[in-house]
Coordinates of C-alpha atoms in Angstrom, one line a residue:
M1291 CA 0.0 0.0 0.0
L1292 CA 2.7 2.5 1.1
S1293 CA 4.9 1.5 -1.9
N1294 CA 2.0 2.2 -4.3
I1295 CA 1.4 5.6 -2.7
S1296 CA 5.1 6.4 -2.9
R1297 CA 5.3 5.3 -6.6
K1298 CA 2.2 7.4 -7.5
Y1299 CA 3.7 10.4 -5.6
R1300 CA 7.0 10.1 -7.6
E1301 CA 5.2 9.7 -10.9
T1302 CA 2.8 12.7 -10.4
A1303 CA 4.0 16.1 -11.8
L1304 CA 5.4 18.2 -9.0
I1305 CA 3.4 21.3 -9.9
K1306 CA 0.2 19.3 -9.5
L1307 CA 1.3 18.1 -6.1
I1308 CA 2.2 21.7 -5.1
A1309 CA -1.3 22.8 -6.2
V1310 CA -2.9 20.2 -3.9
G1311 CA -0.6 21.2 -1.0
L1312 CA -1.6 24.8 -1.5
I1313 CA -5.3 24.0 -1.4
I1314 CA -4.9 21.8 1.7
G1315 CA -2.9 24.5 3.4
I1316 CA -5.6 27.1 2.8
G1317 CA -8.3 24.6 4.0
I1318 CA -6.3 24.0 7.2
A1319 CA -6.0 27.7 7.9
L1320 CA -9.7 28.3 7.4
Y1321 CA -11.3 25.2 8.9
A1322 CA -8.7 23.7 11.2
P1323 CA -6.7 26.5 12.7
A1324 CA -5.7 24.4 15.7
A1325 CA -3.6 22.3 13.3
I1326 CA -1.6 25.3 12.0
P1327 CA 1.3 25.1 14.4
I1328 CA 1.7 21.4 13.5
V1329 CA 1.7 21.8 9.7
A1330 CA 3.7 25.1 9.9
V1331 CA 6.7 22.9 11.0
L1332 CA 6.7 21.3 7.6
G1333 CA 7.1 24.7 5.9
D1334 CA 9.9 25.7 8.3
V1335 CA 11.7 22.4 7.6
F1336 CA 11.4 22.8 3.9
V1337 CA 12.7 26.3 3.8
R1338 CA 15.5 25.5 6.3
A1339 CA 16.5 22.5 4.2
L1340 CA 16.7 24.5 1.0
K1341 CA 18.6 27.3 2.7
G1342 CA 20.9 24.8 4.2
V1343 CA 21.8 22.9 1.1
A1344 CA 21.9 25.9 -1.3
P1345 CA 25.3 27.5 -0.2
I1346 CA 27.2 24.1 -0.4
L1347 CA 25.4 23.2 -3.7
V1348 CA 26.4 26.6 -5.3
F1349 CA 30.0 26.3 -4.1
V1350 CA 30.4 22.7 -5.4
L1351 CA 28.6 23.3 -8.7
V1352 CA 30.4 26.5 -9.6
M1353 CA 33.8 25.0 -8.6
N1354 CA 33.0 21.9 -10.7
A1355 CA 31.9 24.0 -13.7
M1356 CA 35.1 26.1 -13.6
A1357 CA 37.3 23.0 -13.1
Q1358 CA 35.7 21.0 -16.0
R1359 CA 34.8 23.8 -18.4
T1360 CA 35.7 23.4 -22.0
V1361 CA 34.2 26.7 -23.3
G1362 CA 34.7 30.2 -22.1
S1363 CA 32.0 30.7 -19.4
G1364 CA 33.0 34.3 -19.0
A1365 CA 32.0 35.2 -22.6
A1366 CA 28.7 33.3 -22.2
L1367 CA 28.0 35.1 -18.9
K1368 CA 28.3 38.6 -20.4
P1369 CA 25.0 38.7 -22.2
I1370 CA 23.2 37.3 -19.1
V1371 CA 24.7 39.9 -16.8
R1372 CA 23.8 42.6 -19.3
L1373 CA 20.2 41.4 -19.2
Y1374 CA 20.2 41.3 -15.4
V1375 CA 21.4 44.9 -15.1
V1376 CA 19.3 46.4 -17.9
A1377 CA 16.1 44.6 -16.6
T1378 CA 16.7 45.9 -13.1
F1379 CA 17.1 49.5 -14.3
L1380 CA 14.0 49.2 -16.6
A1381 CA 12.0 47.8 -13.7
S1382 CA 12.9 50.9 -11.6
L1383 CA 11.7 53.1 -14.5
V1384 CA 8.4 51.2 -14.5
A1385 CA 8.1 51.7 -10.8
V1386 CA 8.7 55.5 -11.1
A1387 CA 6.1 55.6 -13.9
F1388 CA 3.5 53.8 -11.7
S1389 CA 4.3 56.1 -8.8
F1390 CA 3.8 59.3 -10.9
A1391 CA 0.6 57.9 -12.4
F1392 CA -0.9 56.6 -9.1
P1393 CA 0.7 58.7 -6.3
S1394 CA 0.4 57.0 -2.9
T1395 CA 0.6 58.5 0.6
L1396 CA 1.5 56.7 3.8
H1397 CA 0.2 56.6 7.3
L1398 CA 3.6 56.5 8.8
V1399 CA 4.2 54.2 11.7
V1400 CA 7.1 53.7 14.1
A1401 CA 9.7 51.4 12.7
D1402 CA 11.8 48.7 14.4
A1403 CA 14.6 50.6 16.3
N1404 CA 16.9 47.6 15.9
I1405 CA 17.1 47.9 12.1
A1406 CA 20.3 49.5 10.9
P1407 CA 20.1 50.6 7.3
P1408 CA 23.2 51.6 5.3
S1409 CA 24.2 55.2 5.6
G1410 CA 24.5 55.7 1.9
I1411 CA 25.2 54.2 -1.5
V1412 CA 28.9 54.2 -0.9
E1413 CA 28.4 52.0 2.1
V1414 CA 26.3 49.6 0.0
V1415 CA 29.1 49.3 -2.6
H1416 CA 31.7 49.0 0.2
N1417 CA 29.9 46.1 1.9
L1418 CA 29.4 44.5 -1.5
I1419 CA 33.2 44.5 -2.1
L1420 CA 33.9 43.2 1.4
N1421 CA 31.6 40.3 0.8
V1422 CA 33.7 39.2 -2.1
V1423 CA 36.7 38.6 0.1
D1424 CA 34.8 37.2 3.0
N1425 CA 36.2 34.0 4.7
P1426 CA 35.0 31.1 2.5
L1427 CA 33.7 29.1 5.5
H1428 CA 32.0 32.2 6.9
A1429 CA 30.5 32.9 3.5
I1430 CA 29.0 29.4 3.2
A1431 CA 27.7 29.4 6.8
N1432 CA 26.0 32.8 6.3
A1433 CA 24.9 32.3 2.7
N1434 CA 27.0 35.2 1.4
Y1435 CA 26.7 34.3 -2.3
I1436 CA 29.0 37.0 -3.5
G1437 CA 31.8 35.5 -1.4
I1438 CA 30.7 31.9 -2.3
L1439 CA 30.9 32.7 -6.0
A1440 CA 34.3 34.4 -5.7
W1441 CA 35.9 31.5 -3.8
S1442 CA 34.3 28.8 -5.8
V1443 CA 35.5 30.4 -9.1
L1444 CA 39.0 30.7 -7.7
A1445 CA 39.0 27.1 -6.5
G1446 CA 37.6 25.9 -9.8
I1447 CA 40.4 27.7 -11.8
A1448 CA 43.0 26.2 -9.5
L1449 CA 41.5 22.7 -10.1
Q1450 CA 41.9 23.1 -13.8
K1451 CA 45.5 22.0 -13.4
A1452 CA 44.6 19.1 -11.0
S1453 CA 44.8 15.4 -12.0
P1454 CA 41.8 13.8 -13.8
T1455 CA 41.2 11.7 -10.6
T1456 CA 40.7 14.9 -8.5
K1457 CA 38.4 16.5 -11.1
N1458 CA 36.3 13.3 -11.2
T1459 CA 36.0 13.4 -7.5
V1460 CA 34.8 17.0 -7.6
R1461 CA 32.3 16.0 -10.4
D1462 CA 31.0 13.1 -8.3
F1463 CA 30.5 15.4 -5.3
A1464 CA 28.5 17.7 -7.5
V1465 CA 26.3 14.8 -8.6
V1466 CA 25.8 13.8 -5.0
M1467 CA 24.7 17.4 -4.0
T1468 CA 22.4 17.6 -7.0
Q1469 CA 20.7 14.4 -5.9
I1470 CA 20.2 15.6 -2.3
V1471 CA 18.6 18.8 -3.7
L1472 CA 16.2 16.7 -5.8
W1473 CA 15.1 14.8 -2.6
V1474 CA 14.5 18.1 -0.8
I1475 CA 12.5 19.5 -3.7
R1476 CA 10.2 16.5 -3.8
F1477 CA 9.2 17.5 -0.3
A1478 CA 7.9 20.8 -1.7
P1479 CA 4.2 20.0 -1.6
F1480 CA 4.3 19.4 2.1
G1481 CA 6.5 22.5 2.7
I1482 CA 4.1 24.7 0.6
M1483 CA 1.1 23.3 2.6
G1484 CA 2.8 24.3 5.9
L1485 CA 3.9 27.7 4.6
V1486 CA 0.4 28.6 3.2
A1487 CA -1.4 27.4 6.3
D1488 CA 0.9 29.5 8.5
A1489 CA 0.7 32.6 6.4
V1490 CA -3.1 32.6 5.9
G1491 CA -3.8 31.6 9.5
T1492 CA -1.5 34.0 11.3
S1493 CA -1.1 37.0 9.1
G1494 CA -4.4 37.2 7.4
V1495 CA -5.2 40.4 5.4
D1496 CA -6.1 42.8 8.2
A1497 CA -2.7 44.5 8.3
L1498 CA -3.0 45.1 4.5
I1499 CA -6.3 46.8 4.3
S1500 CA -5.1 50.3 5.1
Y1501 CA -2.4 50.1 2.4
L1502 CA -4.5 48.7 -0.4
Q1503 CA -3.5 51.5 -2.9
L1504 CA 0.2 51.2 -2.1
L1505 CA -0.1 47.5 -2.5
A1506 CA -2.0 47.9 -5.8
V1507 CA 0.7 50.1 -7.2
L1508 CA 3.5 47.7 -6.1
L1509 CA 1.6 44.7 -7.5
G1510 CA 0.8 46.5 -10.7
A1511 CA 4.5 47.3 -11.2
F1512 CA 5.5 43.7 -10.4
F1513 CA 3.0 42.2 -12.8
S1514 CA 3.7 44.8 -15.5
V1515 CA 7.4 43.9 -15.4
A1516 CA 6.7 40.1 -15.3
L1517 CA 4.1 40.0 -18.0
I1518 CA 4.9 43.0 -20.3
M1519 CA 8.5 44.3 -19.9
N1520 CA 10.3 41.0 -19.5
P1521 CA 8.5 39.4 -22.4
L1522 CA 9.5 42.4 -24.5
I1523 CA 13.1 41.9 -23.5
V1524 CA 12.9 38.2 -24.4
W1525 CA 11.2 39.0 -27.7
A1526 CA 13.9 41.5 -28.6
Q1527 CA 16.5 38.8 -28.1
L1528 CA 14.7 35.8 -29.7
H1529 CA 12.2 37.4 -32.1
R1530 CA 9.8 34.6 -31.0
N1531 CA 6.7 34.4 -28.8
P1532 CA 8.2 34.9 -25.3
Y1533 CA 5.2 33.9 -23.2
P1534 CA 5.7 30.1 -23.1
L1535 CA 9.1 30.6 -21.6
V1536 CA 7.9 33.5 -19.4
F1537 CA 5.0 31.4 -18.0
T1538 CA 7.2 28.4 -17.5
T1539 CA 9.6 30.3 -15.3
L1540 CA 6.8 32.0 -13.4
R1541 CA 5.1 28.7 -12.8
E1542 CA 8.0 26.5 -12.0
S1543 CA 10.3 29.0 -10.3
G1544 CA 8.1 31.9 -9.3
I1545 CA 5.6 29.8 -7.3
Y1546 CA 8.3 28.3 -5.1
A1547 CA 9.9 31.8 -4.5
F1548 CA 6.5 33.3 -3.7
F1549 CA 6.0 30.9 -0.8
T1550 CA 9.5 30.5 0.4
R1551 CA 10.2 34.3 0.1
S1552 CA 13.9 33.5 -0.3
S1553 CA 16.0 33.9 -3.4
A1554 CA 18.7 31.7 -1.7
A1555 CA 16.2 28.9 -1.0
N1556 CA 15.1 29.0 -4.7
I1557 CA 18.6 28.6 -6.2
P1558 CA 18.3 24.8 -6.2
V1559 CA 14.9 25.0 -7.8
N1560 CA 16.2 27.3 -10.6
L1561 CA 19.2 25.1 -11.2
Q1562 CA 16.9 22.1 -11.7
L1563 CA 14.7 24.1 -14.1
C1564 CA 17.7 25.1 -16.1
K1565 CA 18.7 21.5 -16.4
R1566 CA 15.2 20.6 -17.6
L1567 CA 15.4 23.3 -20.2
G1568 CA 18.6 21.8 -21.5
L1569 CA 20.8 24.8 -20.8
N1570 CA 24.6 24.7 -20.5
P1571 CA 25.5 23.7 -16.9
E1572 CA 28.8 25.4 -17.1
V1573 CA 26.9 28.7 -17.5
Y1574 CA 23.8 28.3 -15.4
S1575 CA 25.7 26.9 -12.4
I1576 CA 27.3 30.4 -12.2
S1577 CA 24.5 32.6 -13.6
I1578 CA 21.8 31.4 -11.3
P1579 CA 23.5 32.1 -8.0
L1580 CA 24.9 35.3 -9.6
G1581 CA 21.3 36.3 -10.5
A1582 CA 20.2 35.7 -6.9
T1583 CA 22.8 38.4 -6.1
I1584 CA 22.4 41.1 -8.7
N1585 CA 19.2 40.4 -10.7
M1586 CA 16.8 42.3 -8.5
S1587 CA 14.0 43.9 -10.5
G1588 CA 11.5 43.4 -7.7
A1589 CA 13.8 45.0 -5.1
A1590 CA 14.3 48.0 -7.4
I1591 CA 10.6 48.4 -7.7
T1592 CA 10.1 48.3 -4.0
I1593 CA 12.8 50.8 -3.3
A1594 CA 11.5 53.3 -5.9
I1595 CA 7.8 53.1 -5.1
L1596 CA 8.1 53.3 -1.3
S1597 CA 10.6 56.1 -1.6
L1598 CA 8.4 58.1 -3.9
A1599 CA 5.4 57.4 -1.6
A1600 CA 7.4 59.0 1.2
A1601 CA 8.1 62.0 -1.1
H1602 CA 4.4 62.3 -2.0
T1603 CA 3.4 62.1 1.6
L1604 CA 5.7 65.0 2.5
N1605 CA 4.6 67.0 -0.6
I1606 CA 8.1 66.9 -2.0
H1607 CA 8.3 67.7 -5.7
V1608 CA 10.3 65.1 -7.7
D1609 CA 11.6 66.3 -11.0
L1610 CA 12.7 64.1 -13.9
P1611 CA 16.5 64.3 -13.2
T1612 CA 15.9 63.3 -9.5
A1613 CA 13.6 60.5 -10.6
L1614 CA 16.4 59.2 -12.9
L1615 CA 18.9 59.4 -10.1
L1616 CA 16.4 57.4 -8.0
C1617 CA 16.4 54.7 -10.7
L1618 CA 20.2 54.5 -10.6
I1619 CA 20.2 54.3 -6.8
A1620 CA 17.5 51.7 -6.8
T1621 CA 19.4 49.6 -9.4
V1622 CA 22.7 49.7 -7.5
G1623 CA 21.0 49.4 -4.1
A1624 CA 19.0 46.4 -5.2
C1625 CA 22.2 44.6 -6.2
G1626 CA 23.7 45.4 -2.8
A1627 CA 20.5 44.3 -1.0
S1628 CA 20.7 40.8 -2.3
G1629 CA 20.7 37.9 0.2
V1630 CA 19.8 40.2 3.2
A1631 CA 16.6 39.7 5.0
G1632 CA 14.4 42.6 4.2
G1633 CA 17.2 43.9 2.0
S1634 CA 15.2 46.0 -0.4
L1635 CA 13.4 47.7 2.5
L1636 CA 16.7 48.6 4.3
L1637 CA 17.8 50.4 1.1
I1638 CA 14.8 52.8 1.3
P1639 CA 16.6 55.3 3.5
V1640 CA 19.4 55.5 1.0
A1641 CA 16.9 56.3 -1.8
C1642 CA 15.0 58.7 0.4
S1643 CA 18.1 60.7 1.1
S1644 CA 18.2 61.8 -2.5
F1645 CA 14.9 63.7 -1.7
G1646 CA 16.3 65.2 1.5
I1647 CA 14.1 63.0 3.6
S1648 CA 15.5 62.4 7.1
N1649 CA 16.5 59.0 8.3
D1650 CA 13.9 58.9 11.0
I1651 CA 11.1 59.4 8.6
A1652 CA 12.6 57.0 6.1
M1653 CA 12.8 54.3 8.8
Q1654 CA 9.1 54.8 9.3
V1655 CA 8.6 54.0 5.7
V1656 CA 10.6 50.8 6.2
G1657 CA 8.2 49.9 9.0
V1658 CA 5.3 50.3 6.5
G1659 CA 7.2 48.0 4.1
F1660 CA 7.3 45.3 6.8
I1661 CA 3.6 45.6 7.4
I1662 CA 2.8 44.9 3.7
G1663 CA 5.6 42.4 3.4
V1664 CA 3.1 39.5 3.5
L1665 CA 2.4 40.2 -0.2
Q1666 CA 5.1 42.6 -1.2
D1667 CA 8.1 40.4 -0.3
S1668 CA 6.5 37.3 -1.8
C1669 CA 5.8 38.9 -5.1
E1670 CA 9.2 40.6 -5.2
T1671 CA 11.0 37.4 -4.6
A1672 CA 8.9 35.6 -7.2
L1673 CA 9.8 38.2 -9.8
N1674 CA 13.5 38.3 -8.8
S1675 CA 14.0 34.6 -8.8
S1676 CA 12.0 33.6 -11.8
T1677 CA 13.8 36.1 -14.1
D1678 CA 17.2 34.5 -13.1
V1679 CA 16.1 31.4 -15.2
L1680 CA 14.3 33.6 -17.8
F1681 CA 17.3 35.6 -18.7
T1682 CA 19.8 32.7 -18.4
A1683 CA 17.6 30.8 -20.9
T1684 CA 17.1 33.8 -23.1
A1685 CA 20.8 34.5 -23.6
E1686 CA 21.5 30.9 -24.5
F1687 CA 18.5 30.6 -26.8
A1688 CA 19.5 33.8 -28.5
E1689 CA 22.8 32.2 -29.5
R1690 CA 21.0 29.1 -30.8
A1691 CA 18.6 31.3 -32.7
K1692 CA 21.5 33.1 -34.4
A1693 CA 22.9 29.7 -35.4
G1694 CA 19.4 28.6 -36.7
S1695 CA 19.2 25.6 -34.3
L1696 CA 16.5 26.9 -31.9
T1697 CA 13.2 25.0 -31.9
T1698 CA 10.0 25.4 -30.0
E1699 CA 10.7 22.1 -28.2
D1700 CA 14.0 23.6 -26.9
M1701 CA 12.0 26.2 -24.9
T1702 CA 9.9 23.6 -23.1
P1703 CA 11.3 22.0 -19.9
K1704 CA 11.8 18.2 -20.1
N1705 CA 10.4 16.0 -17.3

């Protein structure tokens, strides 16, 4: 009996199982609230497992990719990084346009006094550089992906001169870590059930009612970038219908990220999706963790919209040059906020400073951000993480299209 259930579970598409888990989680929150603390443990275990395995997985995969590479990964990464940066900047422009079209005001609240935001954009860049040279063990233990990437690339380059036996050992270790991740991901339906039950049962929507307009502006910007701007970028690269690929990444990456609210936890999911899309592992094993660090369209939107909401609340006139400066600050700041809990919110004081808004008031805006974070952070993470796969795939498919070897089947993930 149990063996038949286990076999049926393994054979059923994961997205269907997640949908079932989501429905059950909502049902538990609405009709069996006493069970929420029990099933919430499943969600905590799932997220903790993904976060735990992700740093080691990234270190091993990147090191293996650099050690085994037969093509220039650096050249292949350039168009991906370009897409990351351009998309983040364009997302900030979309956010500014939404803020001007639908200006929002805030009922400012007292923020958490323990939060210490950066003092300026120089500090953001400074911290980013220091993360590169972090102790490798400390970087892995604290999920500092900038440091993990730097040390794994160096280790991989050094291993290029190692013996074939050593390289094979590294490759085998990468295979082992990949298999562990697959086991963790198969636990996703239970994890999603616990996360949904906990979120619906404990947070509810009461805290969001007073900020419906601000939430609507944020969600409008998120969805406009995900469903209009990003498809236009993909179409410009491929000259083909972008929506099958866009919907694939939103469905198979964005859903995970929405509920886990962690780009780091979603790295294994994105690596697996890239594999199913048939992408080059030498490239995506680097571009995916890199994207979790610098590809932050959602964070740029959050920074821009909440900063402009503060300006509108204080009746501060924002001219076009200042708005463009805000876009640059949001783009750079979003990259620096990667991997930090509430990172995009903590960069709001930096952006507000361009309007002459004091840090005390800016921190109250951060407090508002945490109130609406139930939806804001989930949608932001879903947008950030799903576009890591989207642009990695777009860059590789564009090269295949130029060579005339891209087919519709190539853009569909394999089971």
